[in-house]
Amino acid sequence: MEKLDIELLSLPVRAIDRPSLSLPVLTSNLKKHGYTVKQHDYNMVFQNELLTKYNLSQLYETIIPIFLSTNFNNRETYLTLKAFYTLLRDVKKKYGFFSVEKIKEKMQQRNFDFFKEHKEADICQLIFSISGELKLYFKTTVYYCSFFEKNQVEEYLKNKYKVIIDKIIFNSPFMVGISIMEVQRTFSLWFMEKLREKYDGYILVGGSDVSLNKDKYLEENKAIDFASYAEGEYTIGKLINKLKTEDQDYTDIPALIYRTREGIKINELFEQCSEEWDEADYEGFPMDLYLTPAIQLLTSKGCEWSKCQFCMHWNSYGLKFRQKEVSKVIDEMEKQSQKYNTNLFIFVDEAISPEYDQQIAAEILKRSLNVRWMQMSRLDEGYNTDIFRQMYKSGCRAVEWGQETGSQKVLDSMCKGTNIRDAQRIYHQAATNGIISKTLMFHNYPTESIEDLAMSIKLIEKNGKNRFVKPMLTLRHSFVLKLGSPLAQTGFENKDNGIFARVWRPASVFNLNAKYISINNDDKVKDMMLGRYLKEMKDYYHKTRVYLTNNEDIAMDLVLINEKEKGTPLSVDVYQPNGY
Ligand code: B12
Ligand code: SF4
């Protein structure tokens, strides 16, 4: 049997509505260069098994109560655990855990006509809420695993992780590569320590969180041999080759982070690392377990604008903004559509320009593909009625816009490069052409005054109630100052910056969220305004049975529109614009 070069893993916790792109893109590249590779999405596998009557009952009856009783004095953790417990209690009482398992299975069979019934539609939303709360379960369980073992508490994870490690030992790969995004960090770090006890091959980590935290991964965790920031394509193959020749000079491997006698070294991501990325290869991923058939596509890497002061998005990619030829992107769409029997696609670029959107629409129409798609974008002035009309015709049904705030003054201080007048025009034009606009906004940017927040609330209330936009409980999140962003740099380097009264670094090692007090310190009044707005919005959308999606279930927007267009009577409102 040919020895496996690398086994790539994605561990809890990530969204389960669709597969992520990170490992499938790497797998494709590694195979192209002749490496033997296996990939697994254990996040999906674990969550699928937890979302069953047996395991949900165990969580509700035994595990969460243990967490609660041992965290009684730890107020913050206790309250979040209590919220999870209450959610499970309500689900059990109202619907029973068996219904959760059944609806999950229907979704996996792509049988969504249960949306006819109120009760079943509610259960679907609750599945995503439970999945969101499982973050807390995984994060907490890793600290309790030895307690569960010692006290022989019957628990899912304590048995499961060993099975996974045994499988790795059986496959005996030359290297294990773990993909880590912020939400996967705690579990992945713990898992690697357990893996190290049995596995003597190389352990490599990469992904968006490693791109931001870089050397901290090697500093803090002896189980890891190597880390790699930005795009793994430039690092993994070269590293495997080098290790196989036992050459220990790693200086020519781009973006590699490694230990030397003098300390941890971080190699540069050399200029030439700007190749095109490969089509995703999902072999090994449990494609029939994801809760929707939606597939992600990427047309570009990086952001053409790249000026927003708060943003760190370009970090996981190489040096330059790059864009694929539109025909190649639509080739991938066509292939994935046939291979996975789906017509639902989500573009996950930082932003797509109006001109490129026009090309996407034209290419889809040229090939007469019957697809439904959505994307994320900037409120660029170039969008107009003609473009939206073409986009709709080609199957676009929703755009997530980076609105950020309803105040021009705050937008300007962010260097967002967009304006409120265009935004309003775009929402109107998109809506009259059938496209749902989803607005991403946060509150408490350090230059935001009470009047600015009032403008944000007004913008979203007005457009929300007119069906020009579909909120994602917009404004709920407070602004997070990310270390490494231009704004954080201003805060730390320029004492008289006119924005911050005080800035300080996070206390824990991997935390990238700096703390701050802005000069406009109006937190209490803002909290009151937001509390009222959020309650009103929540009540309004709840009463009108609007299915609001969030980061856990974005793909459901497409699923529901698809069902509606197929003629399934829906018990929920997808919140398409009036007339659609
Ligand atoms: C699409 C996207 C989403 C989507 C889909 C996520 C998914 N499940 O796939 C949605 C909207 C759901 C989402 C949600 C969130 N996201 Co998001 N998201 C992105 C985005 C825009 C693109 C990610 C992507 O698919 N890129 C394409 C693939 C091919 O690139 P990649 O994943 O980076 O992989 C490459 C490298 O990282 C590397 N690599 C990856 N794995 C490995 C492994 C090894 C061994 C090696 C060597 C290399 C390597 O090589 C890969 C190929 O080049 C990024 C921003 C960005 N530009 O990266 C943010 C980003 C990943 N998201 C982020 C965050 C914080 C979130 C949320 C936690 C936000 C929130 N508070 O709710 C949630 C988490 C939800 C969840 N439970 O999954 C952060 C992560 C920061 C961090 N420290 O990790 C990012 C980087 C944005 C940012 N800078 O703030 N997100
Ligand atoms: S917030 Fe969006 S538009 Fe602004 S720099 Fe970041 S990715 Fe680009």
XYZ file of C-alpha atoms and ligand atoms in Angstrom:
679
model
C 0.000 0.000 0.000
C 1.274 3.463 -0.917
C 2.206 5.451 2.175
C -0.096 8.364 2.827
C 1.743 11.709 2.638
C -0.761 13.743 4.567
C -4.069 13.386 6.368
C -5.915 16.705 6.610
C -8.449 17.321 9.359
C -11.123 19.873 10.116
C -12.294 19.570 13.719
C -15.160 21.136 15.670
C -16.554 23.722 15.517
C -17.720 25.106 12.189
C -21.059 25.686 10.546
C -22.762 22.533 9.236
C -25.028 23.959 6.562
C -22.352 23.354 3.870
C -18.766 22.177 3.510
C -15.978 24.713 3.945
C -13.424 25.338 1.197
C -10.134 25.306 3.078
C -9.219 21.615 2.911
C -10.901 20.722 -0.410
C -8.861 23.440 -2.142
C -5.638 22.194 -0.533
C -6.453 18.554 -1.267
C -6.975 19.342 -4.912
C -3.626 21.126 -5.133
C -1.732 18.368 -3.319
C -3.207 15.652 -5.547
C -2.295 17.704 -8.633
C 1.309 17.675 -7.480
C 1.313 13.921 -6.910
C 0.951 13.720 -3.129
C -1.240 11.106 -1.500
C -3.796 12.788 0.689
C -6.920 12.026 2.706
C -9.183 14.680 4.193
C -11.882 14.482 6.859
C -14.448 16.904 8.177
C -14.846 15.561 11.695
C -16.776 18.663 12.697
C -19.620 17.504 10.480
C -19.299 13.863 11.526
C -19.347 14.696 15.256
C -22.194 17.189 15.034
C -24.237 14.752 12.973
C -23.877 12.139 15.706
C -24.621 14.627 18.467
C -27.826 15.759 16.772
C -29.540 12.466 17.585
C -32.109 11.606 20.201
C -29.643 9.544 22.219
C -26.835 12.091 22.373
C -29.067 15.135 22.846
C -30.758 13.384 25.765
C -27.378 12.586 27.260
C -26.301 16.199 26.869
C -29.490 17.476 28.476
C -29.793 14.950 31.260
C -26.176 14.394 32.256
C -23.447 16.443 30.617
C -24.741 20.028 30.725
C -25.972 19.523 34.344
C -22.414 18.438 35.283
C -21.009 21.548 33.600
C -23.578 23.701 35.381
C -22.991 22.300 38.834
C -19.219 22.684 38.523
C -19.393 26.223 37.126
C -21.808 27.641 39.645
C -19.330 30.260 40.838
C -18.126 31.148 37.384
C -20.953 33.533 36.547
C -20.312 34.190 32.839
C -19.756 30.542 31.878
C -22.660 29.479 34.060
C -25.046 31.817 32.269
C -24.007 30.676 28.780
C -24.318 27.025 29.834
C -27.697 27.777 31.366
C -28.859 29.285 28.054
C -27.846 26.068 26.264
C -29.587 23.969 28.899
C -32.755 26.052 28.568
C -32.685 25.685 24.786
C -32.436 21.891 25.090
C -35.154 21.818 27.736
C -37.528 23.816 25.548
C -36.802 21.700 22.468
C -37.368 18.475 24.401
C -40.587 19.734 25.970
C -42.104 21.203 22.838
C -40.948 18.798 20.125
C -38.854 15.972 21.614
C -35.292 15.159 20.555
C -36.445 12.446 18.177
C -38.094 15.131 15.988
C -34.761 16.948 15.813
C -33.059 13.819 14.549
C -35.825 13.211 11.995
C -35.809 16.750 10.560
C -32.020 16.666 10.367
C -32.282 13.445 8.354
C -34.866 14.948 6.012
C -32.507 17.843 5.361
C -29.689 15.422 4.643
C -31.965 13.619 2.178
C -32.625 17.064 0.601
C -36.273 16.688 1.361
C -37.297 20.203 2.406
C -41.031 20.002 1.861
C -41.428 19.747 5.646
C -41.316 23.553 5.495
C -45.031 23.335 4.795
C -45.546 22.762 8.510
C -44.907 25.456 11.150
C -43.744 22.939 13.675
C -41.173 21.315 11.417
C -39.876 24.675 10.163
C -39.359 25.685 13.804
C -37.430 22.497 14.478
C -35.152 23.211 11.519
C -34.279 26.629 12.956
C -33.714 25.051 16.354
C -31.282 22.534 14.862
C -29.076 25.407 13.769
C -29.427 27.046 17.189
C -28.343 23.816 18.886
C -25.470 23.470 16.416
C -24.378 27.015 17.315
C -24.483 26.125 21.019
C -22.440 22.973 20.424
C -19.470 25.357 20.255
C -19.846 25.639 23.985
C -20.140 21.882 24.449
C -16.912 21.137 22.543
C -15.029 23.982 24.199
C -16.049 22.844 27.675
C -15.825 19.085 27.185
C -12.120 19.157 26.406
C -11.505 20.299 29.996
C -13.730 17.549 31.402
C -12.619 14.579 29.336
C -10.315 13.076 31.974
C -12.989 13.671 34.637
C -15.497 11.758 32.488
C -12.996 8.959 32.008
C -12.063 8.713 35.680
C -15.665 8.750 36.842
C -16.900 6.544 34.044
C -19.443 9.112 32.921
C -21.042 7.945 29.689
C -20.254 10.716 27.235
C -19.967 11.002 23.437
C -16.655 12.751 22.896
C -14.514 10.848 25.369
C -14.992 7.708 23.264
C -15.146 9.350 19.878
C -11.829 11.189 19.826
C -9.968 7.966 20.515
C -11.589 6.289 17.519
C -10.361 9.133 15.317
C -6.840 8.901 16.683
C -6.828 5.133 16.164
C -7.876 5.654 12.543
C -4.984 8.068 12.023
C -2.561 5.584 13.554
C -3.966 2.903 11.269
C -3.568 5.107 8.161
C -0.118 6.090 9.393
C 0.291 9.290 7.346
C 3.704 10.920 7.052
C 2.071 14.128 8.258
C -1.206 15.251 9.823
C -2.389 18.726 8.806
C -5.023 20.489 10.859
C -7.004 23.432 9.571
C -7.846 25.966 12.259
C -10.249 28.855 12.204
C -10.833 30.810 15.432
C -13.898 28.767 16.398
C -11.932 25.506 16.008
C -8.937 26.587 18.077
C -9.697 25.194 21.546
C -10.747 21.791 20.328
C -7.904 21.494 17.798
C -5.224 22.373 20.356
C -6.571 19.789 22.766
C -6.917 17.143 20.052
C -3.324 17.623 18.908
C -2.046 16.996 22.418
C -3.992 13.746 22.552
C -2.832 12.798 19.058
C 0.793 13.442 19.978
C 0.617 10.842 22.758
C 0.171 8.126 20.119
C 1.302 9.487 16.770
C 4.978 10.030 16.004
C 4.680 11.578 12.515
C 4.719 15.315 11.816
C 1.899 17.610 12.895
C 1.341 20.771 10.842
C -1.269 23.474 11.470
C -2.630 26.121 9.108
C -5.760 28.136 8.372
C -7.136 31.574 9.156
C -6.389 31.463 12.883
C -2.807 30.355 12.325
C -2.415 33.138 9.754
C -3.283 35.612 12.493
C -1.633 34.017 15.519
C 1.425 32.677 13.671
C 4.283 31.691 16.041
C 1.988 31.545 19.096
C 0.895 28.112 17.926
C 4.436 26.742 18.231
C 5.201 28.717 21.376
C 2.169 27.373 23.186
C 1.845 23.812 21.977
C 4.694 21.323 21.963
C 2.593 18.772 20.086
C 2.844 20.864 16.905
C 5.932 20.524 14.729
C 5.206 23.133 12.072
C 2.767 25.904 11.344
C 2.024 27.659 8.106
C 0.282 30.977 7.591
C -1.644 32.179 4.522
C -2.142 29.732 1.678
C -1.002 26.204 2.450
C -0.446 25.421 -1.234
C 3.009 26.989 -1.125
C 4.138 25.245 2.021
C 2.821 21.710 2.450
C 4.346 19.963 -0.586
C 7.732 21.648 -0.174
C 7.784 20.755 3.515
C 6.948 17.097 2.867
C 9.741 16.893 0.252
C 12.238 18.517 2.577
C 11.374 16.266 5.506
C 11.629 13.180 3.334
C 15.203 14.109 2.359
C 16.006 14.870 5.996
C 17.292 18.279 4.950
C 16.800 20.598 7.912
C 17.282 23.880 6.139
C 13.733 25.208 5.942
C 14.617 28.750 4.938
C 13.307 28.370 1.373
C 9.815 27.149 2.310
C 7.349 30.016 1.976
C 5.191 31.001 4.978
C 6.577 28.205 7.160
C 6.839 28.677 10.924
C 9.311 26.324 12.607
C 11.586 25.864 15.585
C 15.345 26.348 15.468
C 17.969 26.373 18.216
C 17.758 30.158 18.192
C 13.996 30.192 18.565
C 10.922 30.166 16.349
C 11.413 31.376 12.769
C 8.728 32.745 10.460
C 9.538 32.564 6.760
C 8.236 35.165 4.373
C 5.480 34.463 1.904
C 7.589 35.112 -1.162
C 6.389 37.458 -3.923
C 6.013 34.667 -6.447
C 3.302 32.956 -4.356
C 0.391 34.195 -6.367
C -0.659 31.190 -8.418
C -4.255 30.475 -9.152
C -6.016 28.287 -6.606
C -7.517 24.950 -7.579
C -11.089 23.773 -7.896
C -12.257 22.251 -4.632
C -12.006 18.460 -4.354
C -14.422 17.172 -1.694
C -13.401 13.515 -1.825
C -13.447 12.246 1.756
C -15.883 14.917 2.983
C -19.268 13.603 4.171
C -21.212 15.457 1.468
C -24.530 13.848 2.333
C -24.345 14.935 5.968
C -24.323 18.721 5.461
C -27.740 20.142 6.144
C -28.116 21.824 2.764
C -26.703 20.962 -0.677
C -25.086 24.422 -1.096
C -21.490 24.586 -2.312
C -19.086 27.508 -1.865
C -17.123 29.077 -4.700
C -14.340 31.631 -4.739
C -13.711 34.003 -7.636
C -10.964 36.092 -6.034
C -8.488 36.139 -3.177
C -7.936 39.283 -1.175
C -9.825 42.532 -1.459
C -9.410 45.030 -4.269
C -10.266 47.859 -1.879
C -8.263 46.717 1.180
C -8.500 50.092 2.941
C -11.075 49.608 5.690
C -9.370 50.498 8.950
C -10.920 47.708 11.016
C -10.400 44.853 8.553
C -8.031 41.887 8.716
C -9.631 39.823 6.003
C -6.761 39.596 3.578
C -4.637 37.784 6.177
C -5.376 34.196 5.163
C -4.374 34.769 1.575
C -1.194 35.690 -0.286
C 0.186 39.056 -1.073
C -1.819 40.338 -4.000
C -5.449 40.644 -4.973
C -6.126 37.926 -7.551
C -9.132 37.055 -9.606
C -9.976 33.968 -11.659
C -11.241 34.147 -15.183
C -14.993 33.999 -14.962
C -15.253 31.012 -17.323
C -13.108 28.936 -14.941
C -15.313 29.843 -11.992
C -18.443 28.860 -13.873
C -16.721 25.655 -15.067
C -16.330 24.749 -11.417
C -19.953 25.673 -10.720
C -21.096 23.431 -13.550
C -18.926 20.500 -12.479
C -19.866 20.678 -8.801
C -23.505 21.033 -9.763
C -23.396 17.771 -11.692
C -21.164 15.902 -9.271
C -23.135 16.790 -6.131
C -26.538 17.172 -7.705
C -27.021 20.714 -6.474
C -28.050 24.045 -7.956
C -27.219 26.170 -4.900
C -23.977 28.178 -4.728
C -22.483 30.746 -2.378
C -19.602 32.962 -3.472
C -17.389 33.641 -0.482
C -15.132 36.358 -1.862
C -14.438 39.371 0.313
C -16.373 41.290 -2.331
C -17.303 40.910 -5.992
C -17.229 44.001 -8.196
C -20.294 45.059 -10.219
C -18.348 44.445 -13.441
C -17.395 40.918 -12.394
C -20.978 40.208 -11.327
C -22.071 41.160 -14.813
C -19.607 38.656 -16.233
C -20.774 35.903 -13.854
C -24.385 36.505 -14.850
C -23.554 36.552 -18.563
C -21.570 33.303 -18.332
C -24.319 31.485 -16.417
C -26.918 32.684 -18.897
C -24.717 31.723 -21.859
C -24.541 28.159 -20.512
C -28.249 28.136 -19.514
C -27.441 26.834 -16.041
C -30.402 26.514 -13.731
C -28.678 27.664 -10.542
C -29.489 29.833 -7.535
C -26.654 31.799 -6.017
C -25.725 34.421 -3.477
C -22.601 36.404 -2.655
C -20.982 38.918 -0.314
C -20.159 42.378 -1.625
C -19.443 46.056 -1.094
C -22.060 48.713 -1.719
C -20.114 49.958 -4.742
C -21.608 52.811 -6.728
C -21.277 50.781 -9.963
C -24.269 48.569 -9.134
C -27.381 49.508 -11.070
C -30.728 48.197 -12.229
C -29.338 46.548 -15.380
C -26.772 44.600 -13.415
C -29.303 43.437 -10.827
C -31.726 42.430 -13.552
C -29.029 40.288 -15.218
C -27.961 38.851 -11.874
C -31.521 37.844 -11.011
C -32.045 36.290 -14.438
C -28.941 34.160 -13.946
C -30.165 32.904 -10.540
C -28.754 35.387 -8.018
C -31.222 35.711 -5.173
C -29.324 37.375 -2.314
C -26.344 39.591 -1.621
C -24.772 40.138 1.794
C -23.614 43.734 1.876
C -20.937 45.171 4.148
C -23.000 48.181 5.200
C -21.243 48.439 8.608
C -23.049 51.635 9.756
C -25.821 54.022 8.757
C -23.714 57.124 9.368
C -21.678 58.685 6.568
C -19.329 60.251 9.109
C -18.509 56.835 10.596
C -18.192 55.220 7.146
C -15.675 57.902 6.194
C -13.692 57.403 9.385
C -13.533 53.670 8.544
C -12.220 54.472 5.035
C -14.995 52.275 3.734
C -15.187 54.141 0.435
C -18.963 53.724 0.129
C -21.789 56.129 0.792
C -25.226 56.012 2.318
C -26.931 57.494 -0.737
C -25.602 54.729 -3.001
C -26.460 52.138 -0.369
C -30.070 53.285 -0.291
C -30.256 53.309 -4.082
C -28.710 49.833 -4.272
C -31.197 48.347 -1.763
C -34.038 49.820 -3.748
C -32.750 48.668 -7.133
C -31.839 45.195 -5.895
C -35.275 44.789 -4.305
C -37.187 45.924 -7.363
C -35.272 43.283 -9.301
C -36.017 40.469 -6.865
C -32.712 40.286 -4.992
C -32.685 40.054 -1.206
C -30.198 42.462 0.367
C -28.779 41.236 3.635
C -27.067 43.944 5.625
C -24.049 43.359 7.792
C -23.715 46.089 10.409
C -22.194 46.398 13.839
C -22.503 49.022 16.547
C -20.002 50.888 18.680
C -17.265 51.641 16.151
C -15.050 53.960 18.216
C -15.981 57.043 16.183
C -19.730 56.317 16.529
C -21.757 58.807 18.565
C -25.305 58.316 19.854
C -26.631 60.207 16.812
C -24.669 57.908 14.486
C -26.146 54.832 16.136
C -29.612 56.344 15.767
C -28.919 56.689 12.007
C -27.898 53.019 11.798
C -31.053 51.925 13.593
C -33.211 54.117 11.376
C -31.597 52.780 8.186
C -32.190 49.180 9.117
C -35.670 49.647 10.579
C -36.897 51.564 7.540
C -35.392 49.256 4.928
C -36.207 46.147 6.904
C -39.893 46.902 7.219
C -40.099 47.892 3.509
C -38.594 44.509 2.567
C -35.723 46.331 0.864
C -33.350 44.485 3.189
C -33.448 41.302 5.205
C -31.600 41.855 8.482
C -29.333 39.213 10.053
C -30.327 40.687 13.422
C -28.170 43.440 12.094
C -26.348 45.666 14.618
C -26.509 42.976 17.321
C -22.741 42.656 17.511
C -20.545 45.298 19.020
C -17.449 46.306 17.072
C -14.388 44.173 17.796
C -10.979 45.837 17.559
C -8.721 43.201 15.980
C -5.007 43.259 16.760
C -3.129 43.823 13.512
C -5.837 45.953 11.891
C -4.792 49.476 10.854
C -7.176 50.890 13.481
C -5.606 48.875 16.313
C -2.195 49.993 15.133
C -3.330 53.629 15.321
C -4.620 53.003 18.834
C -1.364 51.482 20.084
C 1.149 53.630 18.211
C -0.377 57.079 18.235
C -1.311 58.118 21.752
C -3.183 61.291 20.694
C -5.231 59.636 17.994
C -8.491 61.444 18.800
C -10.375 58.101 18.743
C -9.420 56.054 21.787
C -9.242 57.125 25.427
C -7.466 53.841 26.176
C -6.440 50.669 24.313
C -4.983 47.522 25.802
C -3.977 44.069 24.643
C -6.003 40.955 25.394
C -4.935 38.999 28.453
C -4.982 35.510 26.944
C -2.415 34.294 24.427
C -4.451 33.529 21.305
C -7.064 36.210 21.787
C -6.812 38.752 18.970
C -9.437 41.144 20.282
C -7.913 44.290 21.750
C -9.922 46.104 24.415
C -10.623 49.810 24.202
C -12.493 52.764 25.600
C -13.327 55.269 22.913
C -13.360 59.013 23.431
C -17.139 58.868 22.724
C -17.881 56.681 25.712
C -21.684 56.562 25.557
C -22.091 52.841 26.177
C -25.041 52.952 28.560
C -27.263 55.086 26.320
C -26.291 52.981 23.299
C -27.122 49.770 25.161
C -30.590 51.102 25.900
C -31.170 52.127 22.289
C -29.997 48.769 21.012
C -31.958 46.789 23.572
C -35.165 48.463 22.425
C -34.338 48.113 18.714
C -33.338 44.448 18.966
C -36.425 43.504 20.943
C -38.732 45.261 18.517
C -37.054 43.719 15.482
C -37.014 40.258 17.011
C -40.704 40.467 17.905
C -41.623 41.848 14.494
C -39.841 39.152 12.487
C -40.964 36.438 14.870
C -44.599 37.475 14.617
C -44.463 37.642 10.833
C -42.713 34.214 10.729
C -39.689 35.473 8.806
C -36.886 32.901 8.634
C -33.836 35.009 9.556
C -30.539 33.302 8.810
C -27.217 33.956 10.501
C -23.656 32.642 10.227
C -24.778 29.097 11.069
C -27.349 28.741 8.288
C -26.788 31.294 5.528
C -27.394 28.592 2.917
C -31.003 28.280 4.126
C -31.855 31.513 2.287
C -31.115 29.723 -0.975
C -32.803 26.493 0.077
C -36.036 28.271 0.972
C -36.124 30.377 -2.184
C -35.476 27.248 -4.219
C -38.358 25.449 -2.497
C -40.669 28.410 -2.999
C -39.803 28.586 -6.686
C -40.472 24.844 -6.982
C -43.948 25.499 -5.627
C -43.589 24.108 -2.102
C -46.001 26.038 0.137
C -43.855 27.467 2.937
C -44.941 28.089 6.513
C -42.182 30.690 6.865
C -41.520 33.940 5.036
C -38.180 33.967 3.166
C -38.515 37.756 3.035
C -37.973 38.219 -0.647
C -38.781 41.733 -1.867
C -42.442 42.608 -2.480
C -43.799 41.021 -5.639
C -41.394 38.041 -5.593
C -16.559 32.356 3.849
C -16.281 32.785 5.280
C -17.228 32.456 6.224
C -18.508 31.696 5.875
C -18.300 30.207 5.738
C -17.349 29.585 6.719
C -17.155 28.115 6.462
N -17.667 27.290 7.317
O -16.582 27.757 5.463
C -19.408 32.095 7.067
C -20.170 33.320 6.677
C -20.383 31.049 7.566
C -18.366 32.477 8.109
C -18.654 32.488 9.435
C -17.734 32.860 10.391
N -16.516 33.387 10.190
Co -15.734 33.556 8.437
N -14.865 33.869 6.830
C -15.117 33.498 5.613
C -14.055 34.070 4.651
C -14.643 35.328 4.027
C -13.531 33.149 3.568
C -13.096 31.760 4.060
C -12.842 30.853 2.889
O -13.595 29.927 2.628
N -11.773 31.089 2.143
C -11.355 30.234 1.045
C -10.402 29.138 1.541
C -9.847 28.382 0.379
O -9.343 29.776 2.223
P -8.922 29.414 3.745
O -10.043 28.816 4.446
O -8.298 30.600 4.347
O -7.834 28.302 3.513
C -6.536 28.587 3.026
C -5.519 28.950 4.111
O -6.104 29.427 5.294
C -4.706 27.715 4.301
N -5.152 26.663 5.177
C -6.390 26.348 5.599
N -6.358 25.223 6.317
C -5.098 24.780 6.355
C -4.522 23.658 6.954
C -3.165 23.459 6.831
C -2.561 22.259 7.457
C -2.359 24.389 6.133
C -0.905 24.197 6.059
C -2.941 25.507 5.534
C -4.299 25.685 5.643
O -4.682 27.168 2.985
C -6.012 27.294 2.439
C -5.981 27.277 0.959
O -5.236 28.363 0.453
C -12.908 34.405 5.673
C -12.070 35.609 5.300
C -10.889 35.199 4.510
N -10.621 35.907 3.492
O -10.210 34.222 4.823
C -13.651 34.637 6.979
C -12.986 34.198 8.272
C -12.387 32.830 8.073
N -14.125 34.119 9.200
C -13.832 34.464 10.405
C -14.725 34.410 11.503
C -14.235 35.001 12.818
C -15.993 33.847 11.373
C -17.028 33.672 12.488
C -16.476 33.110 13.782
C -17.707 35.013 12.668
C -18.695 35.067 13.817
N -18.312 35.791 14.860
O -19.720 34.445 13.747
C -18.063 32.708 11.839
C -17.853 31.226 12.256
C -19.013 30.371 11.783
C -18.754 28.904 11.845
N -19.184 28.295 12.940
O -18.206 28.312 10.920
C -12.405 34.925 10.520
C -11.534 33.887 11.213
C -10.495 34.536 12.100
C -9.659 33.516 12.759
N -8.937 33.959 13.762
O -9.650 32.365 12.413
C -12.031 35.202 9.016
C -10.569 34.967 8.644
C -12.441 36.655 8.723
C -11.718 37.660 9.616
N -10.508 38.054 9.352
O -12.264 38.092 10.570
N -17.187 32.780 7.539
S -14.108 45.263 5.063
Fe -14.482 44.295 3.087
S -14.180 45.979 1.632
Fe -13.232 46.632 3.505
S -11.087 46.035 3.282
Fe -12.151 44.404 4.379
S -12.725 42.935 2.820
Fe -12.249 44.865 1.776
